[in-house]
Structure formats: C-alpha cells, structure tokens
Coordinates of C-alpha atoms and ligand atoms in Angstrom, one line a residue:
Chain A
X1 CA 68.1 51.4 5.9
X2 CA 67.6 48.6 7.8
X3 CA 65.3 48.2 11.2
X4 CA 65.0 45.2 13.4
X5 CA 63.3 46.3 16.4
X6 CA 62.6 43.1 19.4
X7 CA 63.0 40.7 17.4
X8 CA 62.9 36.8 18.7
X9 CA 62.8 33.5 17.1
X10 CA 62.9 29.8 18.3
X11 CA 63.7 26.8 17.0
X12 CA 61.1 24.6 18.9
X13 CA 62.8 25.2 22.5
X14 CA 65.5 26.6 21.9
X15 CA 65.2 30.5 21.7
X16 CA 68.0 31.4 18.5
X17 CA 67.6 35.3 18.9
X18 CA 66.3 37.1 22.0
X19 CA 64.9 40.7 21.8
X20 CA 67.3 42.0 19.3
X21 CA 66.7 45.8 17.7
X22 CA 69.3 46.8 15.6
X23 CA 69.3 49.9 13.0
X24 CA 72.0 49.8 10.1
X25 CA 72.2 53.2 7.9
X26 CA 73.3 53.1 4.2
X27 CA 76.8 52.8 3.8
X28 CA 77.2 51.4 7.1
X29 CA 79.4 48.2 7.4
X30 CA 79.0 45.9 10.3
X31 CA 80.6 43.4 11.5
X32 CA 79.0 40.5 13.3
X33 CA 80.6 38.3 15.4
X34 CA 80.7 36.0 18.6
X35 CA 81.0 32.4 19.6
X36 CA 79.9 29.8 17.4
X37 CA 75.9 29.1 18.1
X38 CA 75.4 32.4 18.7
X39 CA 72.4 33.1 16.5
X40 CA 74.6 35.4 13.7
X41 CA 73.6 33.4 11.0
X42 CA 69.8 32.5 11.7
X43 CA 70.1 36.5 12.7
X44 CA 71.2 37.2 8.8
X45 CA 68.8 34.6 7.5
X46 CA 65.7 36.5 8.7
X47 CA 66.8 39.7 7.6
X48 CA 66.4 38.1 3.9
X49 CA 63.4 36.3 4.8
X50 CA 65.1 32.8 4.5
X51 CA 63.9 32.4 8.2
X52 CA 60.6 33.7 9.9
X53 CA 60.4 35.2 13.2
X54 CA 57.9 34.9 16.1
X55 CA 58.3 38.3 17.3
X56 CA 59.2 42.1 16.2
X57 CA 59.7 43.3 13.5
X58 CA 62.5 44.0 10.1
X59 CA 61.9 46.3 8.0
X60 CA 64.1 47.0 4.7
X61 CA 63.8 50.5 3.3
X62 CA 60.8 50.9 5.3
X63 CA 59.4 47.8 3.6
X64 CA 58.5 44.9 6.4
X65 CA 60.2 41.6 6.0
X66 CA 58.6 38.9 6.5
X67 CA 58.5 35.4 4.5
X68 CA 55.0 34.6 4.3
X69 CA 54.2 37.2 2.1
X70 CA 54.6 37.5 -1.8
X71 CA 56.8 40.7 -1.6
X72 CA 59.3 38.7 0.1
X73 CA 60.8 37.8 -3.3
X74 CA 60.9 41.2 -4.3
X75 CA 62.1 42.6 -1.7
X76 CA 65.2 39.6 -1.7
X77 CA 66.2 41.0 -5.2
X78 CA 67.5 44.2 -3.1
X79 CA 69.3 42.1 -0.4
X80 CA 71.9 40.5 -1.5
X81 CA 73.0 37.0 0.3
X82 CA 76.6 35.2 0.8
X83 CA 76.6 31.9 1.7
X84 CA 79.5 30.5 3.9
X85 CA 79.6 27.2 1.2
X86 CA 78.6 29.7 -2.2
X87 CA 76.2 27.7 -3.4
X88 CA 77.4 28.6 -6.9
X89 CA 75.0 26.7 -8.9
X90 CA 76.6 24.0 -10.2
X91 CA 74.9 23.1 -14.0
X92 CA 75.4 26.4 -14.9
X93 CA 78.6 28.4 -16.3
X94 CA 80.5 31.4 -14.6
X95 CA 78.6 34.0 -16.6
X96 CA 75.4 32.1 -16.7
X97 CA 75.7 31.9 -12.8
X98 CA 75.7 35.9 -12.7
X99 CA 72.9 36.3 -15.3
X100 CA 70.4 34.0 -14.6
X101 CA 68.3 36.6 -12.1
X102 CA 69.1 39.1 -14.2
X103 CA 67.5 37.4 -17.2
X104 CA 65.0 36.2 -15.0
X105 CA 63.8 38.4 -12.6
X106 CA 64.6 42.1 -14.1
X107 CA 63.9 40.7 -17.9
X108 CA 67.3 41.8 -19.2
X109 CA 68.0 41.0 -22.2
X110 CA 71.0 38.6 -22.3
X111 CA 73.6 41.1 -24.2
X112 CA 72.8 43.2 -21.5
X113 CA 73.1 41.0 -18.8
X114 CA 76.5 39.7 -20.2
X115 CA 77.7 43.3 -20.2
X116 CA 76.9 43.7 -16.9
X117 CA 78.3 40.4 -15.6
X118 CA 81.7 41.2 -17.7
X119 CA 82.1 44.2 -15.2
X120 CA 81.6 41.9 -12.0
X121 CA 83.8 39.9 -13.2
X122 CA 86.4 42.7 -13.7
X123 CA 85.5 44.5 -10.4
X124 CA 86.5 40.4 -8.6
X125 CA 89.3 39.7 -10.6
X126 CA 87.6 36.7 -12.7
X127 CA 87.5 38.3 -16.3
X128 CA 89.0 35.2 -18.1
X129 CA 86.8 32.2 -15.9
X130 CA 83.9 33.6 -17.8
X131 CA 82.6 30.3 -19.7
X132 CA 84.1 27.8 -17.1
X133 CA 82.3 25.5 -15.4
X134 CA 82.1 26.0 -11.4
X135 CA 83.4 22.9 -10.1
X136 CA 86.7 23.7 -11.8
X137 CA 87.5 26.6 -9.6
X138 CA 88.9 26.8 -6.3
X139 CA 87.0 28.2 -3.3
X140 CA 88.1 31.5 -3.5
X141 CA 87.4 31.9 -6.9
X142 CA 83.9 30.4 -6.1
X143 CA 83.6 32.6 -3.7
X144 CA 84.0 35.8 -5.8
X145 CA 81.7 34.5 -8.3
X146 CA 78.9 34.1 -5.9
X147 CA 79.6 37.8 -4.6
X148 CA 79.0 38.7 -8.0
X149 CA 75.9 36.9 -8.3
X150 CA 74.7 38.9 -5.8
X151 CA 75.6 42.4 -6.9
X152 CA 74.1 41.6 -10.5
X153 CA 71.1 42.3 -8.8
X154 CA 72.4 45.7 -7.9
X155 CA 71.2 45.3 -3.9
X156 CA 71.3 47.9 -1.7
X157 CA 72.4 46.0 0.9
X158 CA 74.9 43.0 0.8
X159 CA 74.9 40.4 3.9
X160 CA 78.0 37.6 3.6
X161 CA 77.7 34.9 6.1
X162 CA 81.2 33.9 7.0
X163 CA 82.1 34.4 3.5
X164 CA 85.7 32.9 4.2
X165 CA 85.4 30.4 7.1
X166 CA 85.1 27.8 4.1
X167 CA 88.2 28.6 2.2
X168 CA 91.4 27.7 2.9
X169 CA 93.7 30.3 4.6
X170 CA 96.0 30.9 1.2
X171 CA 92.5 32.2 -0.3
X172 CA 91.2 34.3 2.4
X173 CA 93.1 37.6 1.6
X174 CA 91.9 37.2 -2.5
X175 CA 87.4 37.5 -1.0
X176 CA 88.0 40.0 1.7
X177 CA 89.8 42.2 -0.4
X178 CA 86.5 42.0 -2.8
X179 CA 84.1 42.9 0.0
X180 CA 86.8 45.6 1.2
X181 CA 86.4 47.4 -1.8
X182 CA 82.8 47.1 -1.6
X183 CA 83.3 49.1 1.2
X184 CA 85.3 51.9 0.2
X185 CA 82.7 52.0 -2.5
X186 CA 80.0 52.4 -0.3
X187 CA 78.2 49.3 0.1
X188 CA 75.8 48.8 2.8
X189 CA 77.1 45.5 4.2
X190 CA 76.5 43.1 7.3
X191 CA 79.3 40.2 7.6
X192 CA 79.6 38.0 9.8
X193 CA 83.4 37.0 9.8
X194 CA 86.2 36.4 12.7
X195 CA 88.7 37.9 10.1
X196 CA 89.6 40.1 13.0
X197 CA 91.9 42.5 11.2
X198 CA 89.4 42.9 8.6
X199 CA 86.8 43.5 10.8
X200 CA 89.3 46.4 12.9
X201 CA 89.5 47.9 9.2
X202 CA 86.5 48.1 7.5
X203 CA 83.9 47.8 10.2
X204 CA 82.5 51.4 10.8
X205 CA 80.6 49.0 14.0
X206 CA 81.4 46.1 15.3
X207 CA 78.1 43.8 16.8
X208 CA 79.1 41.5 19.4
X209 CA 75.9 38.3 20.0
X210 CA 76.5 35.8 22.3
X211 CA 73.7 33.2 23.4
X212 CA 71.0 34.8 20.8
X213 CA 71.6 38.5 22.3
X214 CA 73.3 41.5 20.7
X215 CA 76.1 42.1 24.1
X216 CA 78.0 44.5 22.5
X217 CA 77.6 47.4 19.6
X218 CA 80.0 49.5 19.6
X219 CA 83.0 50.9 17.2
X220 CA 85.8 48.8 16.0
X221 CA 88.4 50.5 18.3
X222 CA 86.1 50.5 21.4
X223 CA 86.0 47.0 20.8
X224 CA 89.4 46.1 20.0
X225 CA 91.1 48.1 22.9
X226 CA 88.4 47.9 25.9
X227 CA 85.7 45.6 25.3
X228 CA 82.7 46.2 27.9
X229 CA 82.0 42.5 28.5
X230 CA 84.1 39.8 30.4
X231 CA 82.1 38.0 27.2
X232 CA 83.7 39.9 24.7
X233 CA 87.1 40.0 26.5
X234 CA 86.8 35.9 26.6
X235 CA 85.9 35.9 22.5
X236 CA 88.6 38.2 21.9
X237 CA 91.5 36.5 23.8
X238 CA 90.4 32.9 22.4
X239 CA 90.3 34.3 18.8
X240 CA 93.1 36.5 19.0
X241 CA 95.0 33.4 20.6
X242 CA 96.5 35.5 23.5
Chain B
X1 CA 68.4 -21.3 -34.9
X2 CA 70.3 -19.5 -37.9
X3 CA 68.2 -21.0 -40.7
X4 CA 65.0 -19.8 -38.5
X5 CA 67.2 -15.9 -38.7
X6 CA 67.5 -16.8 -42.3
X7 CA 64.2 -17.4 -42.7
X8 CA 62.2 -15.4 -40.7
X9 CA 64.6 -12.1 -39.7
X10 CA 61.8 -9.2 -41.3
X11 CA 58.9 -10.9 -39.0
X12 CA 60.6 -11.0 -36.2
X13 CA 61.9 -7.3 -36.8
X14 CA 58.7 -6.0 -37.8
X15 CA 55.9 -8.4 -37.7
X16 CA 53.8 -8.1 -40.9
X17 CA 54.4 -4.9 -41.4
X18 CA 53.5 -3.0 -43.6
X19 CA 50.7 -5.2 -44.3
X20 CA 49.7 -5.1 -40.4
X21 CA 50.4 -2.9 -37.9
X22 CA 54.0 -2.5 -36.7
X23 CA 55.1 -5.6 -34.9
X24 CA 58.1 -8.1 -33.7
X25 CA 61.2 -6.3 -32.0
X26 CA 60.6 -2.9 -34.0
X27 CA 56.9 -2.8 -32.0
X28 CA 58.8 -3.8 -28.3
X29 CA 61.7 -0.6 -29.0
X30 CA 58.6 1.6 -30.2
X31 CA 56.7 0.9 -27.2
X32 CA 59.8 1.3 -24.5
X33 CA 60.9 4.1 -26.0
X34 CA 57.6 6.1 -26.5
X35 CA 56.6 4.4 -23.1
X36 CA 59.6 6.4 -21.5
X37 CA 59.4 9.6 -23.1
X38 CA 55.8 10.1 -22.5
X39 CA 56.3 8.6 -18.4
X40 CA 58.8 11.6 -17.9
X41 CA 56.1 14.2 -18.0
X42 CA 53.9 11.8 -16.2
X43 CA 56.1 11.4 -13.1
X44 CA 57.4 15.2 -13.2
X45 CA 53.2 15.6 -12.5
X46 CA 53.0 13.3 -10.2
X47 CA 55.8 14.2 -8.3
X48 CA 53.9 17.3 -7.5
X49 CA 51.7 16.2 -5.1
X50 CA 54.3 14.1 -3.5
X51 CA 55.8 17.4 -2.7
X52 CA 52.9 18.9 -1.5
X53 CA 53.2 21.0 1.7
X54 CA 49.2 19.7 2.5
X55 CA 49.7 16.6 4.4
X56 CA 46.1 14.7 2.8
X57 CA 47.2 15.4 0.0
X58 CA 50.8 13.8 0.2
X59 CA 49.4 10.8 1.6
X60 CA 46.8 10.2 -1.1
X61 CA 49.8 10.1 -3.7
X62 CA 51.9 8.2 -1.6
X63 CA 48.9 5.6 -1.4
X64 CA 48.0 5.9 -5.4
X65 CA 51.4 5.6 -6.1
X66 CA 52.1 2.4 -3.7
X67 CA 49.1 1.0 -5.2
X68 CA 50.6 1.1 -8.6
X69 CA 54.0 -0.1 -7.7
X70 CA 52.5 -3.0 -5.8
X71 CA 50.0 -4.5 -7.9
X72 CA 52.1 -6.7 -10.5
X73 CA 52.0 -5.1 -13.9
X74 CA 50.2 -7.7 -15.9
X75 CA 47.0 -6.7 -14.0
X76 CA 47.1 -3.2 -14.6
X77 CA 47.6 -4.5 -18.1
X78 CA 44.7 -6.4 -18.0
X79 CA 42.5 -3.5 -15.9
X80 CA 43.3 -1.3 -19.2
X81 CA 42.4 -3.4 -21.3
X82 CA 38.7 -4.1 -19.9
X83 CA 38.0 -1.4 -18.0
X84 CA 39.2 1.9 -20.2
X85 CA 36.7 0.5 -23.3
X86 CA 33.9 0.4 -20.6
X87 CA 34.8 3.4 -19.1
X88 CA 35.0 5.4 -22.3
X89 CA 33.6 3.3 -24.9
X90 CA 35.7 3.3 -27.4
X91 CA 38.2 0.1 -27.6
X92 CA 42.4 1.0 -28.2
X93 CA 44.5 -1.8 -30.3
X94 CA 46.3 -3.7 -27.9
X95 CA 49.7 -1.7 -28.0
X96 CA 47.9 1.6 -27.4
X97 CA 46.5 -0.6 -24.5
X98 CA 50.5 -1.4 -23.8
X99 CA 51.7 1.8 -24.0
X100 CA 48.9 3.6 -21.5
X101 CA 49.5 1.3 -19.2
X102 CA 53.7 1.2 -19.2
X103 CA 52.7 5.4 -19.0
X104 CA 51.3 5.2 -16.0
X105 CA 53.2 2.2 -14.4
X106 CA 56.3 3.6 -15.2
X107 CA 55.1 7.6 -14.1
X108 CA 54.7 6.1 -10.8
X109 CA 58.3 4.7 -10.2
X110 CA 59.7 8.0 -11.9
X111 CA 58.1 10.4 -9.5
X112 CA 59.6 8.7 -7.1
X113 CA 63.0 9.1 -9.0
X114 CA 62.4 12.9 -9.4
X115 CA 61.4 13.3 -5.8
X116 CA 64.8 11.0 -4.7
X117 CA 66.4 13.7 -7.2
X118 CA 65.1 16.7 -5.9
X119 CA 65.6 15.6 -2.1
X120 CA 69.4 14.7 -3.1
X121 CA 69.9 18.6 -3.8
X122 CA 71.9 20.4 -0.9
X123 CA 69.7 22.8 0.5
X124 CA 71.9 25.5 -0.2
X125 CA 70.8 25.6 -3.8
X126 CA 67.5 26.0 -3.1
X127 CA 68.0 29.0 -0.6
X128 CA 70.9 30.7 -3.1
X129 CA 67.8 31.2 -5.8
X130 CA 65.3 32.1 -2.8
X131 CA 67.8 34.9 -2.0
X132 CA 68.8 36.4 -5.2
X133 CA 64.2 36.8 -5.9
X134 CA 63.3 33.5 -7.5
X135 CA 60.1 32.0 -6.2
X136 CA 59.3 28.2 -5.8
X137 CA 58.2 27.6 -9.3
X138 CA 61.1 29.4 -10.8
X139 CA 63.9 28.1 -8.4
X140 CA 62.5 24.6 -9.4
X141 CA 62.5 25.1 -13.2
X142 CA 65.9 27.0 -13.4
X143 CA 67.6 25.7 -10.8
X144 CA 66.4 22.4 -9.1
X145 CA 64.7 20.4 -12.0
X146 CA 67.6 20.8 -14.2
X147 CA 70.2 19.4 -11.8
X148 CA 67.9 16.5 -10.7
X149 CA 67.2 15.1 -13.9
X150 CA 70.7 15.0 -14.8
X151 CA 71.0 13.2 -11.7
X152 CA 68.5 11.3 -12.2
X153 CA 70.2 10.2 -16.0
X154 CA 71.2 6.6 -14.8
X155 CA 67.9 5.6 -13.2
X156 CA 66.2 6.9 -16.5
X157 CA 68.4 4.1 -18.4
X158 CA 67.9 1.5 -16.0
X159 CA 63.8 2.1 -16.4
X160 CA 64.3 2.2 -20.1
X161 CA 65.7 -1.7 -20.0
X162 CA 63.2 -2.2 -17.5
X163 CA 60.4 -1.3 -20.1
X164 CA 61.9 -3.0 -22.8
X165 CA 61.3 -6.4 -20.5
X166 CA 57.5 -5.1 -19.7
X167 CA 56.4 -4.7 -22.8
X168 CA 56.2 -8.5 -23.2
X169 CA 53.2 -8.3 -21.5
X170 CA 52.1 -7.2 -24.2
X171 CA 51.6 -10.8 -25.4
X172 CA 49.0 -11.2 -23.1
X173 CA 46.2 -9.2 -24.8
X174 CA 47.5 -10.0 -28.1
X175 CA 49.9 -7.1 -28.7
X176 CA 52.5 -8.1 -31.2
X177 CA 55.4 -7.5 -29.6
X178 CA 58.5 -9.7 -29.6
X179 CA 57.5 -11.6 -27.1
X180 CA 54.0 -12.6 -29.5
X181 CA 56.1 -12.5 -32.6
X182 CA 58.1 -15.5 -31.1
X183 CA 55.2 -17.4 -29.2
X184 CA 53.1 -17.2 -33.0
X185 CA 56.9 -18.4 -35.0
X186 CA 57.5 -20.9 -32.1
X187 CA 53.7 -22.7 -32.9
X188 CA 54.3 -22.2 -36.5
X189 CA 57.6 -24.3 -36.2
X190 CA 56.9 -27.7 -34.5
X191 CA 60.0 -29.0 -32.5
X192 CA 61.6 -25.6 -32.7
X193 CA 60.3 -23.6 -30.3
X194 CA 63.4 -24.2 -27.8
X195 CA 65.7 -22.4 -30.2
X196 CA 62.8 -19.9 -31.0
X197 CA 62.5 -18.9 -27.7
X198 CA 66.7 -18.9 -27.2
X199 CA 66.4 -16.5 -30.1
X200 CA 64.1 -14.3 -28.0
X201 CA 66.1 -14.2 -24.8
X202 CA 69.1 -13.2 -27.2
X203 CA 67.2 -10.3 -28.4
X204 CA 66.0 -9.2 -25.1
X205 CA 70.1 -8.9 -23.7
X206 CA 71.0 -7.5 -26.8
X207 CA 68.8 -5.0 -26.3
X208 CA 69.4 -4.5 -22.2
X209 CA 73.4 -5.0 -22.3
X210 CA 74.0 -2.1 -24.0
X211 CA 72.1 0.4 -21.8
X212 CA 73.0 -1.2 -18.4
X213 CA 76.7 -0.7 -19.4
X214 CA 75.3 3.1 -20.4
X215 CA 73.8 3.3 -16.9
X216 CA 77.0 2.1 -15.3
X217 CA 78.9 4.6 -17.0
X218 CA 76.4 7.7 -16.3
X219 CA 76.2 6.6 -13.0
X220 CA 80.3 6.7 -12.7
X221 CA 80.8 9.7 -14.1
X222 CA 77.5 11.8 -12.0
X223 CA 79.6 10.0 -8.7
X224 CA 82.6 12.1 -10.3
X225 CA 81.3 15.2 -10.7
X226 CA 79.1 15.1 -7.2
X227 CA 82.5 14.3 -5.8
X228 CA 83.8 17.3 -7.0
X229 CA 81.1 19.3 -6.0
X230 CA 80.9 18.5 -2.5
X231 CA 84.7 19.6 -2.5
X232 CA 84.9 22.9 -3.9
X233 CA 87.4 24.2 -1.2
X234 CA 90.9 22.9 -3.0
Ligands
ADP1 N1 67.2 25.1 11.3 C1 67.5 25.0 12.6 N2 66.8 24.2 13.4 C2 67.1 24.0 14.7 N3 68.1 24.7 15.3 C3 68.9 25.5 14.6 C4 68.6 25.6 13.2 N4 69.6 26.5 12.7 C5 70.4 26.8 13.7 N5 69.9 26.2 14.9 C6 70.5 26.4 16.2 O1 70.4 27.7 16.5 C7 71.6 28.2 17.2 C8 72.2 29.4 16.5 O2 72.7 28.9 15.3 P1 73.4 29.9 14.2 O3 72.5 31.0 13.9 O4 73.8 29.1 13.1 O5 74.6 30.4 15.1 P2 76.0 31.0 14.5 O6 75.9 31.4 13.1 O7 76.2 32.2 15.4 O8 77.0 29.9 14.8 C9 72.5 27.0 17.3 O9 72.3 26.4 18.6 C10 72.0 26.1 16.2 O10 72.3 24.7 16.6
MG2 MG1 76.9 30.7 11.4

C-alpha cells in the first residue's frame, strides 16, 4: 500500500530523515513514535506530499509521491491527513467543514454530501454539532470533526500526526477511541502518538525513529516487553515514567 | 451658518442636480463608495503578483506599488487628468477622472491589506486544504480569501473614510464634489466663507465618525473571535 524505499530529506543542514524504507500493507496500523525532533512528523508530511524529499522514493498504491507534480493533488484526496492543532477551518460550519472537498473535488452534489457527512458525524459521536460553528467546540470535539473531514474523502489510508498531544488529558480517551474503531474497521493508518496503551492495542507494528532514522520496527509486544535498543529502552522508561 | 443650511441645503447635497451632473456631498459618497467597491477587485489583482513565487516579478510590484503609495495623491490626480486624454484621446468629466484615479490609489494600499490578510492566516489552514486535494487556486478561493477579507473588514472601513477625505481633490480639476460645492457657495457669499467652510468640516466628521466607530467595533469583535481561535483546546 505504501513504499518508502531510502528516503532522505534536509532542512538546509540539518538532515530530518536518513535512509528510511518502510513498506505498510492495507489494513496495517502503525504506530510511530520516539523522542521529540525525531523527524515523525516531517516523515508523515512527505508521505502526503506536504514536504518534498531529496532522495528515494514513496510511492502510494504504486503511484510515486512527489509534490512537484500535478497528481500530487489527486493523489492527496486518497491520503487522508490529521493535524496535531485540526486546522478545522474556521469560517465554515461543522457540516460545511466535512463537505467542502466533497463538493469540490469529487463534484457531489450537496444533498449527497450532507448525507454522507450525517454518517461521519454518527460514526464520531457529533450528530447534533452539525450547523455549529467550530470555534464553539472543545478540542476533542474539534478533533473528531477534522477526522471526519478526512474520511469524507473516503482515503485509503489515514495518517494523524499526534492527533491528541493538543487536547487536554479529559478529552484524550473521546479521539482515540474514533481512530480505534477505525481500526477494527480496517483502516490503513499511520499515527504518530505517545498514547502508549493505545499504541500496545491497536498497533499491528510499532516504528521506533530517533535522530531522523527508523531504530526499531517491530510488533507492539516485542516492543513493549524487550525493546532491542538502549534507545528505545531510554524512550520507554521516560514516557512510561518508570 | 443655519440660514446658509436654510438656504442652500439641496446644492450642497447634490449640486445642480438634475440640471447638472450629480454634485455637492451626494457626488463625494458616490465617488468613495464606488471608489471602494471597484479598488477591491483592483487590489485582489494586484496582490497577485505580490505573491508571486518569481522574485522579478515581486519586486516590480513591490516598486509599482511604492511608487503609488509615495507620490502624494493630488499628482496622480493631476497625471490622470492630462495624461489619460493624451494617451487615449478621448477626455473623461472630472469625477470619472476622480474615481480612476481613487481606483488605482486605493488598489495599491488594499493589496497590501489582502497580502497582510493572507500572511496573518496560520499556516495550518493552508496545508489542511493542500491535504484533503485542493490546489492553490482552490485553497485560496474556498479557504484563504474568504477568511482574509473578513479579517481584513476593519481596514476596508478605515479606507472607506479615508476616501471620503480624498475625494476633495476632486476640487482641484473642477470636480464638484463637496469640497467645490463649498469653495463655489463660499465666493458666492462674501464674508461668509468662515462658516461655509465650518459647514464643510461638519460634513466631512459626520460622514467619518460613524465608520471609524464601525471600524472600532469590527476590529473588537475580529480580536474576539481570533482569540478564540487560537484557543481551541478548552
Ligand atoms: N520546516 C522546517 N524547517 C526547518 N527545520 C525543520 C522544519 N520542520 C521541522 N524541522 C526540524 O526537523 C527536525 C524534525 O522535526 P519533526 O519532524 O517535527 O520531528 P518530530 O515530529 O519527531 O518531533 C527538528 O529538529 C525540527 O526542528
Ligand atoms: Mg511532531
């Protein structure tokens, strides 16, 4: 589903991502994490093209990713992003929020659109916030409208970029249990998150970066019980506070 | 000053209208008004090039629009009103002369509001429509454009009292404005003119008050809303 074979990128000096190939198959979940500056998010960013790369190669569905070209935006309507702040956009109501691209970009009509968005908002909980306007919810609830957003564009492939590290902790539970049920449903998903216990029950692998390199891959209870790495073994023990 | 209201309240509203063109205060609203609404479009396009990933090409705008914005308005009035006949050939009455030039005086400073706008924008909003499919041109017109411009709402009525003072210029090449309406009553009414022209200034804050208040109030209630926006997590 999704191929990253040596990939590297630099901001000016500093080299983000070093030499990282990574497969994920559909209906593969993966969890991303490591210590903060790690590359994880510029790592996401270029799998949807919202950063370029200087070396290697992505490829989505067999279809090569890469920003410069006009597909890009195509291809971005099957990769679904979640942004750490939501970036919900603000002139715009709930429901217009999750129809807009729709409308847009696939040319549905807006009763269909509406229809559609009416089920998101079941599937996160949000029937009734329908015609409010964003800035009157609260983080969470911001949160699950923006995951909506994204699946209105029915991706394949779903990548959430510390989709709760913004939220405060009573809200936390209310967004991962949306993107848990994405997973029992299937969903090919890449998330970064520290939401350890999450990540121990929904990751089928867990992808361990530090300093722009992929140290560990492995499975959630490989990593959880015996980590390879004195790396991993240091993330663990400061995250896990023990 | 009254007896000169009493007196002469239709000129000074409308000039000789209807038996010449539109004139007095009526002619000075008119003008701002149609001045602004037809400087929107005229920034939006030349905010374009400001934007422009080619660096010539953002430089020559820059320099175009600094040459506008530092040259004092009265001689782009009076570059108009010589140079456009030549140019073209045909000669405009003096407030289509006006209103050209408040266009593209005021189309300068607006770009720069719409690019101020734009730039205000978190990032973030571009790159959530880049990532659902929208391209540049879409994610400016659906999502960008209509968040800056009701940013940029308080600015917009600020420049609108800003025209209303420009367009007396217009007195200068004969354009009855106001401004002219006065001057003319003021040599029509020997030993008057000091409450003529206290009549003017009058009509000139009368006019402004109102939409500085406006602007004050827009202006509270965007630094509301942006507050609230920059907060979501609560
Ligand atoms: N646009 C950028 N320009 C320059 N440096 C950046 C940019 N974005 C991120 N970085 C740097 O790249 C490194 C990796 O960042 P990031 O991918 O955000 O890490 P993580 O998400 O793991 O915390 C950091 O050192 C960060 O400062
Ligand atoms: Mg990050």
């Amino acid at each position: 589903m999704i191929a990253i074979s040596h990939l590297d990128k630099h901001f000016d000096r500093l080299h983000v991502l070093k030499d990282i190939s990574l497969t994920v198959q559909t209906g593969e979940v993966l969890v991303l994490c490591g210590p903060s500056g790690s590359g994880k998010t510029t790592l996401l960013r270029t799998i949807n093209g919202l950063e370029s790369i200087d070396r290697g190669s992505i490829t989505v569905d067999g279809k090569t990713i890469d920003p410069k070209t006009s597909e890009i935006r195509a291809l971005r309507q099957g990769i679904g992003f979640v942004f750490q702040q939501f970036n919900l956009f603000p002139h715009l109501s709930v429901i217009d929020n999750i129809t807009l691209a729709p409308r847009k970009l696939k040319g549905l009509t807006r009763e269909a659109a509406e229809a559609k968005a009416m089920q998101l908002l079941d599937r996160v909980g949000l029937r009734d916030k329908r015609d409010v306007h964003t800035d009157t919810l609260s983080g969470g609830q911001q949160q699950r409208i923006a995951i909506a957003r994204a699946l209105a564009m029915e991706p394949p492939v779903l990548l959430f970029d510390e989709p709760t590290s913004a939220l405060d902790p009573e809200m936390v539970g209310e967004v991962l249990a949306v993107i848990r049920e994405l997973a029992q449903d299937g969903m090919t998903m890449l998330c970064v998150t520290h939401e350890m216990g999450f990540a121990r029950d929904v990751a089928s692998r867990i992808i361990f970066m530090a300093e722009g390199a992929i140290v560990e891959d492995t499975t959630p209870a490989q990593f959880f019980t015996a980590p390879e790495s004195a790396r991993a073994r240091a993330f663990l023990q400061d995250i896990l506070g023990h | 000053m009254i007896e000169i209201l009493q007196e002469y309240w239709l000129q000074l509203l409308i000039g000789g209208f209807p038996h010449t063109p539109l004139g007095g205060l009526a002619l000075t609203l008119v003008l701002a008004v149609s001045g602004l609404v037809l400087a929107m479009p005229v920034g939006l396009l030349m905010a374009v090039p400001l934007r422009s990933r080619l660096k010539p090409v953002r430089a020559l705008a820059e320099l175009i629009i600094f040459y506008i914005r530092s040259v004092p308005l009265l001689l782009h009035v009076l570059w108009v009103y010589f140079l456009l006949p030549a140019a073209l050939g045909v000669s405009f009455p003096p407030a289509i002369t006006m209103l050209i030039t408040l266009v593209l005086f005021n189309g300068a400073y607006i770009s720069k509001i719409v690019v101020a706008g734009i730039d205000a924008l978190p990032r973030g909003q571009t790159e959530a429509a880049m990532s659902l499919g929208f391209g540049p041109v879409q994610t400016m017109r659906f999502i960008i454009l209509p968040q800056a411009l009701r940013n940029m709402l308080p600015s917009l009525v600020s420049q609108l009292s800003l025209l209303i003072k420009e367009t007396a210029l217009g007195a200068a090449i004969g354009a009855t404005e106001a401004t002219q309406t006065f001057l003319d009553l003021a040599n029509n009414l020997p030993g008057q003119a000091i409450q003529a022209y206290a009549l003017l200034a009058l009509a000139y804050f009368a006019l402004c008050y109102p939409l500085l208040l406006l602007g004050r109030r827009l202006e509270r209630r965007g630094r509301r809303t942006a507050k609230i926006a920059l907060e979501p997590a609560s």
